[in-house]
Amino acid sequence: MESEVKPFYGVQLPRHIAIIMDGNGRWAKNRFLPRTAGHHAGVSSVRKVIEYCGSVGVKALTLFAFSSENWRRPQQEVSVLMGLFLATLEKETAKLHKNNMRLRVIGDRTAFGFELQEKIASAEHLTFDNTGLNVVIAANYGGRWEITDAVRRLASQVVDGTINPEEITTEVFASNLNLADLPEPDLFIRTGGEKRISNFLLWQLAYTELYFTDTLWPDFDETELEEAIKDYSGRQRRFGYTGEQVEKFFIHNDGLR
Ligand code: FPP
């Protein structure tokens, strides 16, 4: 099978990278700073990975910025995170647009303040037709929420009579999820040492290669990302085939899609 991705220094480039950016709080604590200083520092890592992915030709980058469970954090930290999200959108949207990048936000945005919702909508609108890197921010997002939401919509289509239960195949279901137009993540990265998926893209990560690093998010940079891509590139993706079949047909990114 032919792969559509560009080789980069001889490595197989993932088309879609999904990242859990963990370790901001510990990074700050190590420096005797408030946790929120770690989130501020984390924004520069966000910038670095976006620039890197754009420059090497990755098609999509999904970043977990705020989970549906993060509301449980102290109120002050939640409002710093919201403020940071708003300020970063204000500051970076024009730059993303100039670089032909498309921005979108997945998650239940109805819980956000009016101004943030407006900014998200206008950034999505401005960059809608861009054909370069897809930058996806998961905010107030949870994988179970996303799946439940799709089930609810399909159930009402059944009630309306627009779809029969027998017509709900894996493909039809997947087309009702976020990011249905993008390849599923090839590479998942979690920084900060924990080895969990934490309710991120539960459906879409079914065949994704997982990479965990102890590096705290504010210390994660281009070199660390290149390391993760090299590690990914050396793996054999089987998608249920045998190792021999994979070697014969050179299946890498394009398995069972
Ligand atoms: C996890 O570290 C990080 C977060 C919950 C927030 C991530 C947000 C940013 C990097 C900045 C804003 C992002 C955008 C896209 C503008 P943690 O606080 O759980 O760290 P800890 O595990 O060390 O406590």
Coordinates of C-alpha atoms and ligand atoms in Angstrom, one line a residue:
M1 CA 0.0 0.0 0.0
E2 CA 1.3 3.5 -0.9
S3 CA 1.7 5.9 1.9
E4 CA 0.8 9.6 1.2
V5 CA 3.0 11.0 3.8
K6 CA 6.3 12.7 3.0
P7 CA 9.4 10.9 4.3
F8 CA 11.4 13.2 6.7
Y9 CA 15.1 12.4 7.0
G10 CA 14.3 8.8 6.2
V11 CA 11.7 8.5 8.9
Q12 CA 8.0 7.7 8.4
L13 CA 6.1 10.8 9.4
P14 CA 2.9 10.4 11.3
R15 CA 0.0 12.2 9.6
H16 CA -1.8 13.0 12.8
I17 CA -0.2 13.5 16.2
A18 CA -2.3 13.7 19.4
I19 CA -0.7 15.1 22.6
I20 CA -1.6 15.1 26.3
M21 CA 0.4 18.0 27.5
D22 CA 1.0 17.0 31.1
G23 CA 3.5 18.2 33.8
N24 CA 2.9 22.0 33.8
G25 CA 2.2 22.0 37.6
R26 CA 5.2 20.0 38.5
W27 CA 7.5 22.1 36.2
A28 CA 6.4 25.1 38.2
K29 CA 6.6 23.5 41.6
N30 CA 10.2 22.4 40.8
R31 CA 11.0 26.1 40.4
F32 CA 9.0 27.2 43.5
L33 CA 6.5 29.0 41.2
P34 CA 2.7 28.8 41.3
R35 CA 1.2 26.1 39.1
T36 CA -0.2 28.6 36.7
A37 CA 3.4 29.7 35.8
G38 CA 3.7 26.2 34.4
H39 CA 0.7 26.7 32.1
H40 CA 2.2 30.0 30.9
A41 CA 5.4 28.2 30.1
G42 CA 3.4 25.4 28.4
V43 CA 2.2 27.8 25.8
S44 CA 5.7 28.2 24.3
S45 CA 5.9 24.4 23.9
V46 CA 2.5 24.6 22.1
R47 CA 4.0 27.1 19.8
K48 CA 7.1 25.0 19.2
V49 CA 5.2 21.8 18.3
I50 CA 2.8 23.7 16.0
E51 CA 5.7 25.3 14.1
Y52 CA 7.6 22.0 13.9
C53 CA 4.6 20.0 12.7
G54 CA 3.8 22.7 10.1
S55 CA 7.4 22.7 8.8
V56 CA 7.8 19.0 8.3
G57 CA 4.3 18.4 6.8
V58 CA 2.3 16.7 9.5
K59 CA -1.3 17.0 8.5
A60 CA -3.0 17.3 11.9
L61 CA -2.0 18.0 15.5
T62 CA -4.5 17.6 18.3
L63 CA -3.6 19.0 21.7
F64 CA -5.5 18.2 24.9
A65 CA -5.7 21.7 26.6
F66 CA -8.6 21.2 29.1
S67 CA -10.5 18.0 29.9
S68 CA -14.1 17.9 31.1
E69 CA -12.7 16.8 34.5
N70 CA -10.3 19.8 34.8
W71 CA -13.2 21.9 36.1
R72 CA -12.5 20.2 39.4
R73 CA -9.2 22.1 39.8
P74 CA -9.1 25.2 42.1
Q75 CA -11.2 28.0 40.6
Q76 CA -8.2 30.3 40.3
E77 CA -6.3 27.8 38.2
V78 CA -9.4 27.2 36.0
S79 CA -9.7 30.9 35.3
V80 CA -6.0 31.3 34.5
L81 CA -6.3 28.5 32.0
M82 CA -9.4 30.1 30.4
G83 CA -7.6 33.4 30.3
L84 CA -4.6 31.8 28.7
F85 CA -6.7 30.1 26.1
L86 CA -8.4 33.4 25.2
A87 CA -5.1 35.4 25.2
T88 CA -3.4 32.7 23.0
L89 CA -6.2 32.7 20.5
E90 CA -6.1 36.5 20.3
K91 CA -2.3 36.5 19.9
E92 CA -1.8 33.5 17.6
T93 CA -4.8 33.2 15.3
A94 CA -3.4 35.6 12.7
K95 CA -0.1 33.8 12.7
L96 CA -1.8 30.4 12.1
H97 CA -3.8 31.9 9.3
K98 CA -0.7 33.4 7.7
N99 CA 0.8 30.0 7.8
N100 CA -2.2 28.4 6.0
M101 CA -3.1 26.5 9.2
R102 CA -6.6 25.6 10.1
L103 CA -7.7 25.9 13.8
R104 CA -10.6 24.0 15.3
V105 CA -11.7 23.3 18.8
I106 CA -13.4 20.0 19.9
G107 CA -15.3 19.6 23.2
D108 CA -18.3 21.1 24.8
R109 CA -17.7 24.8 24.3
T110 CA -21.1 25.9 25.7
A111 CA -19.6 25.9 29.2
F112 CA -17.1 28.6 28.2
G113 CA -17.7 32.3 28.6
F114 CA -19.3 34.2 25.8
E115 CA -16.1 36.0 24.7
L116 CA -14.1 32.8 24.5
Q117 CA -16.9 31.1 22.5
E118 CA -16.9 34.1 20.1
K119 CA -13.1 34.0 19.7
I120 CA -13.1 30.3 19.0
A121 CA -15.9 30.7 16.4
S122 CA -14.2 33.5 14.6
A123 CA -10.7 31.8 14.6
E124 CA -12.4 28.6 13.1
H125 CA -14.2 30.7 10.6
L126 CA -11.1 32.7 9.5
T127 CA -9.0 29.6 9.0
F128 CA -11.7 27.2 7.7
D129 CA -10.4 27.0 4.1
N130 CA -6.7 26.7 5.0
T131 CA -5.0 23.6 3.6
G132 CA -1.9 23.3 5.8
L133 CA -1.6 21.9 9.3
N134 CA -4.9 21.2 11.1
V135 CA -4.4 22.4 14.7
V136 CA -7.1 20.9 16.9
I137 CA -7.5 22.1 20.5
A138 CA -9.4 19.7 22.7
A139 CA -11.1 21.9 25.4
N140 CA -13.7 20.8 27.8
Y141 CA -13.3 17.6 25.9
G142 CA -13.8 14.0 27.0
G143 CA -13.8 10.9 24.9
R144 CA -16.8 9.4 26.6
W145 CA -18.7 12.7 26.2
E146 CA -17.9 12.7 22.5
I147 CA -19.1 9.1 22.0
T148 CA -22.2 9.7 24.1
D149 CA -23.0 12.8 22.0
A150 CA -22.7 10.8 18.8
V151 CA -24.9 8.1 20.2
R152 CA -27.5 10.7 21.1
R153 CA -27.5 12.2 17.6
L154 CA -27.8 8.8 15.9
A155 CA -30.6 7.8 18.3
S156 CA -32.6 10.8 17.3
Q157 CA -32.1 10.0 13.7
V158 CA -33.5 6.6 14.3
V159 CA -36.5 8.2 16.1
D160 CA -36.9 10.5 13.1
G161 CA -36.7 7.6 10.7
T162 CA -33.8 9.0 8.8
I163 CA -31.6 6.0 9.6
N164 CA -32.3 2.4 10.4
P165 CA -30.5 0.8 13.3
E166 CA -29.0 -1.8 10.9
E167 CA -27.4 1.0 8.9
I168 CA -25.3 2.1 11.9
T169 CA -21.9 0.5 11.0
T170 CA -18.5 1.3 12.4
E171 CA -17.9 3.7 9.5
V172 CA -21.3 5.5 10.0
F173 CA -20.6 5.8 13.7
A174 CA -17.1 7.2 13.1
S175 CA -18.5 9.8 10.7
N176 CA -20.6 11.2 13.5
L177 CA -17.5 11.9 15.7
N178 CA -15.2 14.9 15.7
L179 CA -12.4 15.0 13.2
A180 CA -14.1 12.5 10.9
D181 CA -12.4 14.2 7.9
L182 CA -8.9 13.7 9.4
P183 CA -6.9 10.5 9.5
E184 CA -7.0 9.0 13.0
P185 CA -3.9 9.8 15.1
D186 CA -0.9 7.7 14.1
L187 CA 1.1 8.8 17.1
F188 CA -0.1 9.7 20.6
I189 CA 2.3 11.4 23.0
R190 CA 1.9 12.0 26.7
T191 CA 4.4 14.1 28.6
G192 CA 4.9 14.2 32.3
G193 CA 5.5 10.5 33.1
E194 CA 1.9 9.2 33.5
K195 CA 0.9 6.3 31.4
R196 CA -2.8 6.9 30.8
I197 CA -5.1 7.9 28.0
S198 CA -7.2 10.0 30.4
N199 CA -10.4 10.0 28.4
F200 CA -8.7 11.5 25.3
L201 CA -10.0 10.5 21.8
L202 CA -11.1 7.1 23.0
W203 CA -12.5 5.9 19.7
Q204 CA -9.9 7.5 17.4
L205 CA -6.9 6.0 19.4
A206 CA -7.9 2.4 18.7
Y207 CA -4.8 1.7 16.4
T208 CA -2.6 4.6 17.5
E209 CA 1.0 4.1 18.5
L210 CA 1.5 5.3 22.1
Y211 CA 4.6 7.2 23.3
F212 CA 5.1 8.3 26.9
T213 CA 7.9 10.5 28.1
D214 CA 8.9 11.8 31.5
T215 CA 9.7 15.2 30.1
L216 CA 7.4 17.8 31.6
W217 CA 5.3 19.7 29.0
P218 CA 7.1 23.1 29.3
D219 CA 10.4 21.3 28.6
F220 CA 9.0 19.5 25.5
D221 CA 10.5 21.0 22.3
E222 CA 11.3 20.2 18.7
T223 CA 14.1 17.8 19.7
E224 CA 11.8 15.8 22.0
L225 CA 9.1 15.7 19.3
E226 CA 11.7 14.5 16.7
E227 CA 12.7 11.8 19.2
A228 CA 9.1 10.6 19.5
I229 CA 8.6 10.6 15.7
K230 CA 11.8 8.5 15.3
D231 CA 10.6 6.1 17.9
Y232 CA 7.2 5.8 16.1
S233 CA 8.9 5.4 12.7
G234 CA 10.8 2.3 13.9
R235 CA 7.6 0.5 15.0
Q236 CA 5.7 -2.0 12.9
R237 CA 2.0 -1.2 12.7
R238 CA 0.0 -4.4 12.1
F239 CA -3.7 -3.4 12.2
G240 CA -4.5 -7.0 12.9
Y241 CA -2.4 -8.4 10.0
T242 CA 0.6 -10.7 10.7
G243 CA 4.1 -9.3 10.8
E244 CA 4.8 -11.2 7.5
Q245 CA 1.9 -9.6 5.7
V246 CA 2.9 -6.2 6.9
E247 CA 6.4 -6.7 5.5
K248 CA 5.1 -8.0 2.2
F249 CA 2.6 -5.2 1.6
F250 CA 4.5 -2.4 3.4
I251 CA 1.5 -1.4 5.5
H252 CA 2.5 1.5 7.7
N253 CA 0.0 4.4 8.1
D254 CA -2.8 3.1 5.9
G255 CA -3.9 -0.1 7.7
L256 CA -7.6 -0.6 8.4
R257 CA -9.0 2.8 7.6
Ligands
FPP1 C1 -1.6 19.5 32.5 O1 -0.5 19.8 33.4 C2 -1.9 20.6 31.6 C3 -3.1 21.2 31.5 C4 -4.3 20.8 32.2 C5 -3.3 22.4 30.7 C6 -2.5 22.5 29.4 C7 -2.6 23.9 28.9 C8 -1.6 24.6 28.3 C9 -0.3 23.9 27.9 C10 -1.7 26.0 28.0 C11 -2.8 26.4 27.2 C12 -3.0 25.7 25.9 C13 -3.4 26.3 24.8 C14 -3.6 25.5 23.6 C15 -3.5 27.8 24.6 P1 -0.9 19.6 34.9 O2 -1.3 21.0 35.4 O3 -1.8 18.5 35.1 O4 0.6 19.3 35.5 P2 0.9 18.4 36.7 O5 0.5 17.0 36.4 O6 2.4 18.5 36.9 O7 0.2 18.9 37.9

